[in-house]
Amino acid sequence: MAAQSLAAQSLAAQSMPAQGVPAHSSPVLGMPVFSIASTYSGKQAIAHVQKSVELNKRISVAFIDLQVSGELDALTTIERIWAIDPAVQIVICTSYTSGIWDSVVRRLGYSDQLLLLRQPMENDELRQIALALSEKYRLSLRQAQKLSVLTKEVKKRRQMESELREIAHRDALTQLPNRPFLLNRLETVLSNQGSHRQSVDALLFMDLDNFKVINDSLGHAAGDDLLSQVAQRLKQCLRDCDTAARGSADLKSDCNETITEETQEDGEPTERTIRLGGDEFVVMLERMTHYEDAIRVARRIVASIAEPFRLGNRKVTVGTSVGIAFLSDSIRDGHQLLSNADTAMYQAKNLGKGRIAVFDQSMHEALVARHQLENKMREALRDDKLELRYQPIINLRSGEIQGVEVLSRWRSDDGEFVPPGTFIAMAEEIGLITQFGEWVLRRSIMEFGQMLERFDPMHQPDVYLGVNVSRKQLNDVIFAERLSGLIEQTGYSPNLKIEMAEKGDARDHERVLRTMHGLHEAGIGIHIDDFGKSSTSLTCFHDYPIETVKIDRSFTSSIADDHGRAIIMQAVIQLSHHLMANVVCEGVETSEQLELLQCWGCDLAQGFYFAPALTIEELERLLRDPNRSHGLRELRRFLTSVDYSMPVRTPLGQSNAGGPAQIPLPSSVPMLPSTGPYASDGR
């Protein structure tokens, strides 16, 4: 090459260039063919390497004579060649080697791309060196290319993994961190708990009040918009937290930060907003100074969410309930802390909307007890361990038992009865109310039908069976059809009345209305139960095919000493009669209450004055001998001792006297006994 060495001259003589790369293989022998370029000075060699790089026809091997002539010596030439292309392999040719290698290494360093060759050499040896170095170069190029491809692939894969990790830990709608991120972060906090014992870590769990109403009435797009706006407000609440709530450092957390496992420096409080799913959000507060800081943040959030939201051209208002759980040594894992905050949130909801509750151990114990009760209820329903009772409904004009209301009872393992309000509400919450309601219908129809069969057909009592049905059951468009099938399966055809609570969700009004008309057309009477407990009372009269109105016992219990309640009771009775509906007053317990109801023209009554809720056997005995009830006996004596006429209303509410009954009793009417034999709290 430069100042051609003897080796270069020998290669040229063998038609084998002193420097170059294999261009192609001989079609006969398969041997590589080289191109050669010769230079006579260091400058020319450097220029040639530069050009080869520019043309992407790189030099694989350079043979350089140590005694090169010109401005640049051999070692300087090599340094500049490597500066241009570090991959070039150098063979230094010299006639003597004593001490040369040490001086070369001191100048150029050790390298597997540097070879010292003593001249002259045998041609075969020279050929082998050229072939070996060229092949080594070719392999190194291939490896470099593969390494480049692999490097790009690894980088691409890492980028994809990062994006997937971001997606996996980011809520797509609100762009907030999600549940997996929260649990990962909680585990990190728990593992570092010992190093932050002087600070306070807390979890704020919240969900939106009335979100389902908005989502169902305005559509899912509006619901998504609302959730996104809530997320922004939560972020803003945390950005605006005052320094007292955040500790001594005046930090403003960027809630849009890229999700990583890295944390801020020790001592700096951090805040993160997480969306768990649906309308549930969590705020994670780390390294706070005081417990009150978390409560202050919760109050800020409640106030912010209470402000109206704009969805399109509408303004809507929602609220939020917040449960707070603090990290402590008793927390085993992130799931437990999240569960504690969730429990506190439900406690806040029970206190009323827009409330805050801090978790304590009593909440956990109550939750465990409730879960046990839920499991026992499922078992009781599955194993047919529930019981039914029947409370008589008395006709105040005839003194006869006109109907019974079916009441469910559940006796726990300790022999005590679980309050109906507790387990029925629980059945609603855990999705058992439909199954429970069908069980009550089937069992009551069978028990009642079997009881009536035991009477002489000529003396069989004409008594209706009133069964409470949940709004969820009535929301089923084929409920009337299902009920007809159930009655057919039992083999009995009772005089069935459906009792429905007046309160309900306005969104299911149309479906419930269609179901009620279907029941009415099938000859099944509709009774509105607990009338007066809801603000929608008067709507029931207009829309539903009502046969009977049952006034809630909360009114009956106070009519003797609450003038306002007494006026309302009279008005409801008169309104019902004008609309051709019978009236049942629940919770009658004293003779004074009964006398007032008779004065106001009430049709029917039930309560402990006459009888408590009875087993089917006790009901049968009472039907055979009504005088077993002291209250019934006194009522009948009272009715026969007074000579006056009262219009008797038919089952559909039509008076046979041509109009509503308004019968003031004369002052000479004898007083009834103050209490009946079954007087007690409750029905």
XYZ file of C-alpha atoms in Angstrom:
683
model
C 0.000 0.000 0.000
C 1.741 3.147 1.090
C 5.324 3.069 -0.350
C 4.463 -0.418 -1.401
C 5.802 -3.053 0.927
C 7.324 -6.280 -0.333
C 4.142 -7.985 0.848
C 2.050 -5.650 -1.267
C 4.272 -6.263 -4.254
C 3.970 -10.046 -3.749
C 0.149 -9.797 -3.556
C 0.039 -7.717 -6.679
C 2.283 -10.228 -8.428
C -0.211 -12.959 -7.483
C -3.123 -10.851 -8.788
C -4.189 -10.554 -5.163
C -4.451 -6.959 -3.955
C -2.692 -5.830 -0.859
C -5.855 -4.242 0.441
C -9.523 -4.711 -0.343
C -12.538 -6.910 0.416
C -13.800 -10.018 -1.382
C -15.860 -8.871 -4.312
C -17.118 -12.212 -5.550
C -16.166 -15.890 -5.736
C -14.523 -17.627 -8.624
C -17.170 -19.607 -10.515
C -14.665 -22.456 -10.944
C -12.735 -22.706 -7.706
C -15.028 -20.762 -5.398
C -12.088 -18.670 -4.209
C -12.636 -15.049 -3.241
C -11.534 -12.405 -5.705
C -10.113 -9.143 -4.336
C -9.806 -5.661 -5.670
C -6.577 -3.824 -4.864
C -5.627 -0.208 -4.457
C -2.008 0.864 -4.090
C -0.715 4.150 -2.728
C 2.818 5.490 -2.326
C 2.463 7.845 0.643
C 0.616 8.192 3.907
C -1.454 11.085 2.595
C -2.608 9.043 -0.385
C -3.519 6.128 1.869
C -5.570 8.384 4.167
C -7.335 9.985 1.196
C -8.141 6.582 -0.262
C -9.668 5.355 3.021
C -11.731 8.548 3.261
C -13.049 8.038 -0.266
C -13.839 4.374 0.373
C -15.946 5.372 3.370
C -17.797 7.993 1.349
C -18.510 5.473 -1.428
C -19.363 2.773 1.114
C -16.682 0.538 -0.389
C -14.624 0.175 2.724
C -11.070 -1.109 2.972
C -10.813 -4.410 4.818
C -7.002 -4.708 5.162
C -4.200 -2.160 4.741
C -0.585 -3.340 4.378
C 1.669 -0.423 5.431
C 5.467 -0.375 5.203
C 6.998 0.819 8.447
C 9.609 2.749 6.429
C 6.984 4.667 4.472
C 8.323 7.798 2.812
C 6.710 11.181 2.756
C 5.431 13.768 5.248
C 3.643 11.241 7.501
C 5.310 8.311 9.158
C 3.637 4.893 9.257
C 2.223 5.159 12.799
C 0.744 8.612 12.204
C -0.807 7.324 8.995
C -2.379 4.423 10.904
C -3.779 6.741 13.585
C -5.470 8.935 10.976
C -6.811 5.931 9.043
C -8.411 4.574 12.213
C -9.841 7.993 12.953
C -11.682 7.749 9.633
C -12.590 4.053 9.743
C -11.806 2.191 12.986
C -12.679 -1.142 11.352
C -9.716 -1.160 8.962
C -7.264 -3.954 9.799
C -3.617 -2.902 9.667
C -0.647 -5.105 8.748
C 2.671 -3.327 9.465
C 5.417 -4.655 7.206
C 9.017 -4.363 8.303
C 12.378 -6.008 7.481
C 13.357 -6.210 11.123
C 11.178 -6.693 14.229
C 13.491 -6.346 17.188
C 11.894 -3.860 19.640
C 9.440 -2.667 16.997
C 6.321 -4.187 18.561
C 6.825 -2.459 21.897
C 7.158 0.938 20.278
C 4.065 0.273 18.097
C 1.968 -0.758 21.109
C 3.077 2.262 23.107
C 1.865 4.458 20.271
C -1.233 2.622 19.014
C -2.223 0.414 21.932
C -3.157 -3.251 21.857
C -5.655 -4.176 19.152
C -6.804 -7.339 17.404
C -6.860 -5.223 14.244
C -3.110 -4.703 14.280
C -0.554 -7.223 12.974
C 3.232 -6.942 12.652
C 4.625 -8.820 9.601
C 8.305 -9.451 8.927
C 9.406 -9.273 5.313
C 9.964 -11.148 3.142
C 7.264 -13.893 3.484
C 6.377 -16.944 1.536
C 3.597 -16.319 -0.957
C 1.357 -19.029 0.519
C 1.734 -17.558 3.987
C 0.927 -14.120 2.667
C -2.130 -15.409 0.836
C -3.385 -17.112 4.029
C -2.960 -13.917 6.025
C -4.839 -11.878 3.444
C -7.657 -14.415 3.241
C -7.929 -14.782 7.022
C -7.991 -11.048 7.677
C -10.485 -10.425 4.884
C -12.772 -13.170 6.218
C -12.418 -11.780 9.712
C -13.405 -8.368 8.417
C -16.369 -9.801 6.543
C -17.550 -11.645 9.637
C -17.111 -8.575 11.793
C -19.207 -6.563 9.338
C -21.922 -9.193 9.408
C -21.851 -9.265 13.190
C -22.006 -5.496 13.309
C -25.010 -5.533 10.991
C -26.730 -8.188 13.081
C -25.901 -6.290 16.234
C -27.374 -3.144 14.708
C -30.556 -4.995 13.761
C -30.778 -6.563 17.210
C -30.144 -3.229 18.875
C -32.953 -1.641 16.882
C -35.232 -4.599 17.648
C -34.455 -4.415 21.352
C -35.050 -0.681 21.349
C -38.320 -1.143 19.478
C -39.403 -3.904 21.828
C -38.541 -1.841 24.875
C -40.535 1.016 23.435
C -43.485 -1.290 22.838
C -43.180 -2.719 26.344
C -43.101 0.785 27.733
C -46.208 1.697 25.752
C -47.961 -1.508 26.803
C -46.993 -0.873 30.408
C -48.355 2.625 30.052
C -51.592 1.295 28.568
C -51.829 -1.428 31.214
C -51.446 1.105 34.016
C -53.410 3.973 32.481
C -57.174 4.406 32.254
C -58.032 5.001 28.602
C -60.939 7.367 29.280
C -59.527 9.721 31.910
C -55.791 9.085 31.336
C -55.435 8.553 35.071
C -53.452 5.675 36.558
C -55.626 2.603 37.092
C -56.066 -0.226 39.592
C -52.965 -2.291 38.592
C -50.786 0.794 38.974
C -52.351 1.545 42.344
C -51.742 -1.955 43.669
C -48.148 -1.926 42.413
C -47.558 1.438 44.022
C -49.146 0.333 47.288
C -46.849 -2.668 47.443
C -43.867 -0.349 46.936
C -45.082 1.955 49.706
C -45.658 -0.982 52.036
C -42.179 -2.347 51.381
C -40.675 1.075 52.249
C -42.954 1.661 55.212
C -40.194 1.431 57.799
C -38.242 4.332 56.296
C -41.178 6.769 56.556
C -42.529 6.122 60.040
C -42.699 9.835 60.831
C -44.972 10.539 57.834
C -48.594 9.726 57.041
C -49.778 7.729 54.031
C -53.478 7.598 53.207
C -55.885 6.314 50.602
C -59.041 8.244 49.717
C -61.714 6.074 48.070
C -64.673 7.781 46.433
C -67.493 7.167 44.044
C -70.014 9.517 42.528
C -73.528 9.943 43.880
C -76.274 9.741 41.215
C -73.835 8.871 38.425
C -75.976 5.939 37.268
C -79.001 8.205 36.875
C -77.052 10.556 34.603
C -75.381 7.746 32.678
C -78.696 5.990 32.003
C -80.805 9.067 31.312
C -78.349 11.121 29.220
C -76.432 8.238 27.651
C -73.012 6.680 28.028
C -71.301 9.439 26.044
C -72.504 11.982 28.596
C -71.412 9.649 31.378
C -67.923 9.373 29.876
C -67.734 13.146 29.547
C -68.722 13.512 33.190
C -66.048 11.046 34.327
C -63.394 12.909 32.340
C -64.417 16.211 33.918
C -64.389 14.652 37.377
C -60.840 13.417 36.736
C -59.731 16.928 35.796
C -61.280 18.386 38.948
C -59.565 15.808 41.099
C -56.229 16.694 39.514
C -56.916 20.368 40.105
C -57.791 19.709 43.744
C -54.402 18.124 44.271
C -52.492 20.821 42.363
C -54.149 23.480 44.498
C -53.607 21.796 47.866
C -52.151 24.283 50.332
C -48.730 23.627 51.808
C -50.153 22.744 55.227
C -51.960 19.804 53.686
C -48.854 18.730 51.853
C -46.177 19.160 54.434
C -43.442 21.751 54.497
C -42.482 21.480 50.835
C -44.415 23.704 48.470
C -44.978 21.061 45.803
C -47.522 20.928 43.045
C -47.916 17.380 41.805
C -48.265 16.858 38.091
C -50.980 14.218 37.859
C -50.203 13.691 34.186
C -46.700 12.433 34.911
C -45.513 9.371 33.010
C -46.188 6.305 35.084
C -42.996 4.705 36.356
C -41.960 2.899 39.465
C -39.600 5.716 40.419
C -40.589 7.833 43.394
C -39.824 11.334 44.495
C -37.030 12.077 46.913
C -37.580 11.024 50.512
C -39.532 13.569 52.523
C -41.470 15.025 49.609
C -45.243 14.408 49.835
C -46.787 13.000 46.683
C -50.391 12.773 45.523
C -51.830 10.623 42.781
C -55.343 10.310 41.420
C -56.358 6.857 40.207
C -59.509 5.651 38.465
C -60.474 2.152 39.550
C -63.286 1.738 37.034
C -66.882 2.851 36.651
C -67.424 5.931 38.810
C -64.850 4.941 41.436
C -61.714 7.013 42.010
C -58.865 6.822 44.496
C -56.493 9.534 45.653
C -53.230 8.264 47.094
C -51.480 10.580 49.525
C -47.908 9.741 50.485
C -45.687 11.216 53.178
C -48.210 13.686 54.557
C -47.344 15.501 57.787
C -50.619 15.117 59.717
C -53.703 12.909 59.594
C -55.792 16.057 59.222
C -54.088 16.704 55.880
C -55.933 13.784 54.302
C -59.264 14.964 55.709
C -58.567 18.457 54.380
C -57.928 17.043 50.895
C -61.141 14.987 51.123
C -63.179 18.073 52.034
C -61.674 19.960 49.117
C -62.640 17.121 46.773
C -66.220 16.914 48.089
C -66.680 20.663 47.644
C -65.218 20.624 44.129
C -67.296 17.692 42.864
C -70.472 19.275 44.280
C -70.166 22.154 41.801
C -72.351 21.721 38.651
C -70.888 20.056 35.550
C -71.766 21.068 32.007
C -72.566 18.194 29.650
C -73.322 19.662 26.252
C -76.080 22.204 26.810
C -77.058 20.740 30.186
C -75.901 21.410 33.702
C -75.870 18.408 36.011
C -74.974 18.035 39.651
C -73.413 15.023 41.302
C -71.757 14.518 44.624
C -69.185 12.183 46.051
C -68.764 10.210 49.237
C -65.199 9.703 50.474
C -63.751 6.953 52.616
C -60.274 7.398 54.112
C -57.933 4.613 55.210
C -54.517 5.286 56.730
C -51.513 3.028 56.305
C -50.524 1.259 59.511
C -48.416 -1.663 60.679
C -51.494 -3.910 60.647
C -51.935 -3.538 56.878
C -50.727 -6.710 55.173
C -50.982 -5.688 51.527
C -52.407 -3.137 49.131
C -55.662 -5.042 48.733
C -56.379 -4.696 52.442
C -55.745 -0.944 52.465
C -57.954 -0.513 49.394
C -60.666 -2.638 50.999
C -60.516 -0.545 54.178
C -60.936 2.673 52.204
C -63.824 1.108 50.269
C -65.513 0.088 53.521
C -65.149 3.614 54.881
C -66.635 5.000 51.661
C -69.787 2.891 52.077
C -70.018 4.046 55.662
C -69.869 7.629 54.375
C -72.703 6.864 51.953
C -74.797 5.484 54.800
C -74.315 8.780 56.633
C -75.722 10.678 53.642
C -74.478 12.039 50.346
C -71.360 14.170 50.244
C -69.989 12.790 53.499
C -66.520 11.676 54.643
C -65.723 8.693 56.859
C -62.411 7.441 58.265
C -61.954 3.694 58.526
C -61.782 2.085 61.949
C -61.777 -1.521 63.102
C -65.479 -1.515 63.981
C -66.272 -0.947 60.295
C -64.242 -4.017 59.398
C -66.004 -6.099 62.017
C -69.391 -4.910 60.762
C -68.358 -5.724 57.198
C -67.242 -9.222 58.160
C -70.515 -9.772 60.006
C -72.455 -8.564 56.984
C -70.550 -10.869 54.623
C -71.284 -13.763 56.940
C -74.942 -12.758 56.983
C -74.986 -12.595 53.181
C -73.557 -16.093 52.916
C -76.038 -17.412 55.452
C -78.893 -15.803 53.550
C -77.794 -17.476 50.335
C -77.692 -20.775 52.190
C -81.108 -20.154 53.761
C -82.640 -19.404 50.378
C -80.935 -22.395 48.788
C -81.854 -24.786 51.613
C -85.428 -23.487 52.043
C -84.816 -22.222 55.582
C -86.849 -19.018 55.337
C -90.275 -18.846 56.934
C -93.531 -17.080 56.118
C -96.012 -15.334 58.368
C -99.472 -14.007 57.572
C -100.946 -10.888 59.174
C -104.735 -10.572 58.940
C -106.322 -7.534 57.295
C -109.673 -6.688 58.870
C -112.765 -5.154 57.237
C -113.750 -2.361 59.618
C -117.392 -2.446 58.467
C -118.030 -6.158 58.838
C -115.427 -7.231 61.356
C -114.372 -10.045 59.035
C -110.892 -11.072 57.994
C -110.840 -9.896 54.397
C -107.215 -10.656 53.548
C -103.734 -11.400 54.790
C -100.366 -9.872 54.040
C -97.485 -12.291 53.578
C -94.440 -11.387 55.661
C -91.097 -13.170 55.394
C -89.078 -14.233 58.402
C -85.544 -15.544 58.731
C -84.391 -17.225 61.892
C -80.611 -17.117 62.323
C -78.487 -19.941 63.710
C -78.813 -18.565 67.246
C -82.600 -18.791 67.037
C -83.151 -15.036 66.776
C -85.063 -13.512 63.873
C -83.112 -11.241 61.536
C -85.104 -8.010 61.031
C -86.919 -8.126 57.660
C -85.688 -4.655 56.780
C -82.122 -5.922 57.111
C -82.229 -9.065 55.022
C -84.655 -7.775 52.377
C -82.489 -4.701 51.770
C -79.470 -6.997 51.652
C -81.204 -9.216 49.080
C -81.711 -6.105 46.949
C -78.030 -5.167 47.195
C -76.559 -8.592 46.444
C -78.912 -9.407 43.570
C -81.058 -12.033 45.315
C -84.295 -10.073 45.447
C -85.816 -11.661 42.327
C -84.987 -15.182 43.493
C -86.201 -14.312 46.991
C -89.421 -12.761 45.649
C -90.240 -15.816 43.554
C -89.630 -18.064 46.554
C -92.091 -16.015 48.644
C -94.730 -16.101 45.896
C -94.451 -19.841 45.311
C -94.323 -20.804 48.990
C -97.153 -18.498 50.075
C -99.474 -19.598 47.253
C -98.869 -23.254 48.122
C -99.246 -22.816 51.898
C -102.328 -20.627 51.538
C -103.931 -22.927 48.966
C -103.279 -26.031 51.061
C -104.788 -24.303 54.095
C -107.975 -23.340 52.230
C -108.335 -26.917 50.999
C -108.653 -28.043 54.613
C -111.900 -26.063 54.946
C -115.294 -27.389 53.995
C -115.972 -26.063 50.462
C -119.270 -24.598 51.679
C -117.536 -22.670 54.458
C -114.247 -21.794 52.807
C -113.256 -18.249 53.840
C -113.166 -15.599 51.126
C -109.787 -14.128 51.989
C -107.265 -12.574 49.625
C -103.525 -13.175 49.708
C -101.383 -10.017 49.576
C -97.754 -10.586 48.564
C -95.064 -7.910 48.500
C -93.244 -7.716 45.160
C -90.067 -5.728 44.592
C -89.820 -3.005 42.010
C -87.084 -4.993 40.309
C -89.496 -7.873 39.763
C -92.107 -5.529 38.317
C -89.435 -4.063 36.062
C -89.347 -7.435 34.290
C -91.613 -7.046 31.243
C -92.632 -10.707 31.413
C -93.317 -10.731 35.159
C -97.084 -11.131 34.658
C -96.448 -14.094 32.382
C -93.960 -15.603 34.831
C -96.426 -15.156 37.693
C -99.187 -16.903 35.747
C -96.828 -19.798 35.082
C -95.841 -19.964 38.747
C -99.497 -20.064 39.860
C -100.168 -22.831 37.369
C -97.198 -24.825 38.705
C -98.520 -24.689 42.278
C -101.951 -25.956 41.249
C -103.754 -23.295 43.318
C -105.651 -20.192 42.221
C -105.757 -17.831 45.202
C -107.361 -14.413 45.280
C -103.952 -12.825 44.790
C -103.062 -9.192 45.379
C -99.670 -7.703 44.572
C -98.347 -5.172 47.081
C -95.791 -2.740 45.687
C -93.939 0.005 47.507
C -94.795 3.400 46.065
C -91.211 4.589 45.920
C -89.076 3.643 42.947
C -86.738 4.773 40.222
C -88.428 7.080 37.731
C -86.411 5.542 34.905
C -88.261 2.227 35.112
C -91.695 3.834 35.385
C -92.922 2.815 31.929
C -91.904 -0.837 32.271
C -93.439 -1.094 35.738
C -96.629 0.536 34.483
C -96.951 -1.996 31.634
C -96.404 -4.862 34.070
C -99.042 -3.542 36.465
C -101.619 -3.183 33.705
C -100.825 -6.746 32.642
C -101.443 -7.959 36.195
C -104.666 -5.975 36.415
C -105.927 -7.490 33.167
C -105.132 -10.942 34.579
C -107.433 -10.246 37.530
C -104.658 -9.641 40.060
C -105.281 -6.625 42.281
C -102.649 -3.918 42.768
C -102.046 -2.557 46.265
C -99.709 0.358 46.948
C -97.807 -0.447 50.137
C -96.322 1.973 52.697
C -98.167 4.928 51.159
C -96.876 8.253 52.437
C -93.195 7.338 52.812
C -92.213 8.679 49.391
C -92.509 12.014 47.631
C -94.081 10.304 44.582
C -97.277 9.316 46.395
C -99.807 11.271 44.323
C -98.287 10.071 41.037
C -99.371 6.539 41.927
C -103.061 7.496 41.867
C -102.894 8.903 38.376
C -100.756 6.280 36.637
C -101.308 2.907 38.275
C -104.455 0.691 38.204
C -104.687 0.807 41.989
C -107.277 -1.233 43.858
C -106.114 -0.500 47.396
C -103.900 2.026 49.151
C -102.073 0.869 52.284
C -101.170 3.830 54.493
C -97.837 3.422 56.245
C -97.841 2.682 59.964
C -95.772 5.815 60.644
C -98.957 7.838 60.057
C -101.246 5.499 62.008
C -99.039 5.497 65.089
C -99.345 9.256 65.616
C -102.892 10.155 64.508
C -104.213 10.256 68.075
C -101.854 13.002 69.231
C -100.547 14.634 66.026
C -103.195 16.918 64.567
C -101.270 17.442 61.322
C -100.890 13.713 60.732
C -104.564 13.200 61.494
C -105.556 15.750 58.834
C -103.256 14.119 56.272
C -104.712 10.695 57.083
C -108.282 11.939 56.548
C -107.290 13.595 53.273
C -105.637 10.428 51.948
C -108.676 8.328 52.858
C -111.044 10.740 51.115
C -108.788 11.088 48.071
C -108.521 7.307 47.752
C -112.279 6.904 47.964
C -112.865 9.576 45.329
C -110.494 7.651 43.064
C -112.357 4.407 43.819
C -109.586 2.806 45.843
C -109.929 0.998 49.167
C -107.792 2.062 52.120
C -105.863 -0.173 54.522
C -104.259 1.455 57.551
C -101.216 -0.439 58.779
C -99.940 -0.586 62.343
C -103.236 -0.273 64.250
C -102.394 -0.982 67.881
C -104.943 0.842 70.034
C -108.696 1.239 70.220
C -108.254 5.019 69.961
C -106.545 4.654 66.582
C -109.232 2.260 65.404
C -112.051 4.597 66.460
C -110.540 7.514 64.561
C -110.085 5.382 61.435
C -113.706 4.325 61.582
C -114.764 7.935 61.997
C -112.852 8.844 58.858
C -114.315 5.998 56.809
C -111.234 3.775 56.570
C -112.110 0.468 54.905
C -109.549 -1.978 56.290
C -106.909 -2.195 58.997
C -104.106 -4.454 60.122
C -101.899 -4.403 63.151
C -101.195 -5.927 66.514
C -104.542 -4.739 67.865
C -106.072 -7.599 65.895
C -103.244 -10.062 65.396
C -99.514 -10.228 64.808
C -97.959 -12.014 61.858
C -99.123 -15.637 62.231
C -97.887 -18.978 61.031
C -100.146 -20.666 58.482
C -101.436 -22.996 61.234
C -102.230 -20.063 63.537
C -103.972 -18.281 60.665
C -106.109 -21.336 59.979
C -107.193 -21.498 63.622
C -108.040 -17.784 63.589
C -110.095 -18.144 60.393
C -112.024 -21.003 61.949
C -112.587 -19.047 65.155
C -112.155 -15.249 64.757
C -113.085 -14.764 68.402
C -109.646 -16.106 69.309
C -108.537 -12.516 68.621
C -109.647 -10.250 71.423
C -109.394 -7.275 69.095
C -111.645 -8.901 66.484
C -114.089 -9.940 69.178
C -114.320 -6.418 70.537
C -114.637 -4.927 67.051
C -117.552 -7.231 66.237
C -119.225 -6.410 69.539
C -118.703 -2.750 68.820
C -120.206 -2.995 65.319
C -123.315 -4.861 66.479
C -123.923 -2.453 69.364
C -124.330 0.599 67.121
C -127.230 1.080 64.755
C -125.963 2.981 61.735
C -125.449 2.250 58.084
C -122.107 2.248 56.335
C -121.599 1.861 52.613
C -119.573 -1.264 51.926
C -116.943 -0.950 49.238
C -116.456 -3.685 46.691
C -112.963 -5.180 46.087
C -112.419 -2.769 43.210
C -113.249 0.225 45.374
C -116.793 1.050 44.151
C -119.080 2.050 47.016
C -122.532 0.474 47.001
C -123.906 3.673 48.492
C -122.983 5.620 45.400
C -120.174 7.669 46.830
C -117.326 7.948 49.272
C -118.022 7.014 52.860
C -117.889 9.899 55.342
C -119.393 8.489 58.533
C -118.884 10.492 61.705
C -119.609 8.162 64.627
C -122.123 9.468 67.192
C -120.799 10.557 70.544
C -122.699 7.721 72.208
C -120.526 5.082 70.562
C -118.995 2.948 73.314
C -115.217 3.035 73.604
C -113.284 -0.041 72.533
C -110.697 -1.654 74.799
C -107.475 0.320 74.879
C -105.347 -2.488 73.478
C -105.789 -5.837 71.839
C -104.292 -9.083 73.052
C -101.451 -8.826 70.548
C -100.525 -5.180 71.180
C -96.824 -4.703 70.495
C -94.361 -2.651 68.546
C -94.484 -3.339 64.831
C -97.202 -4.739 62.621
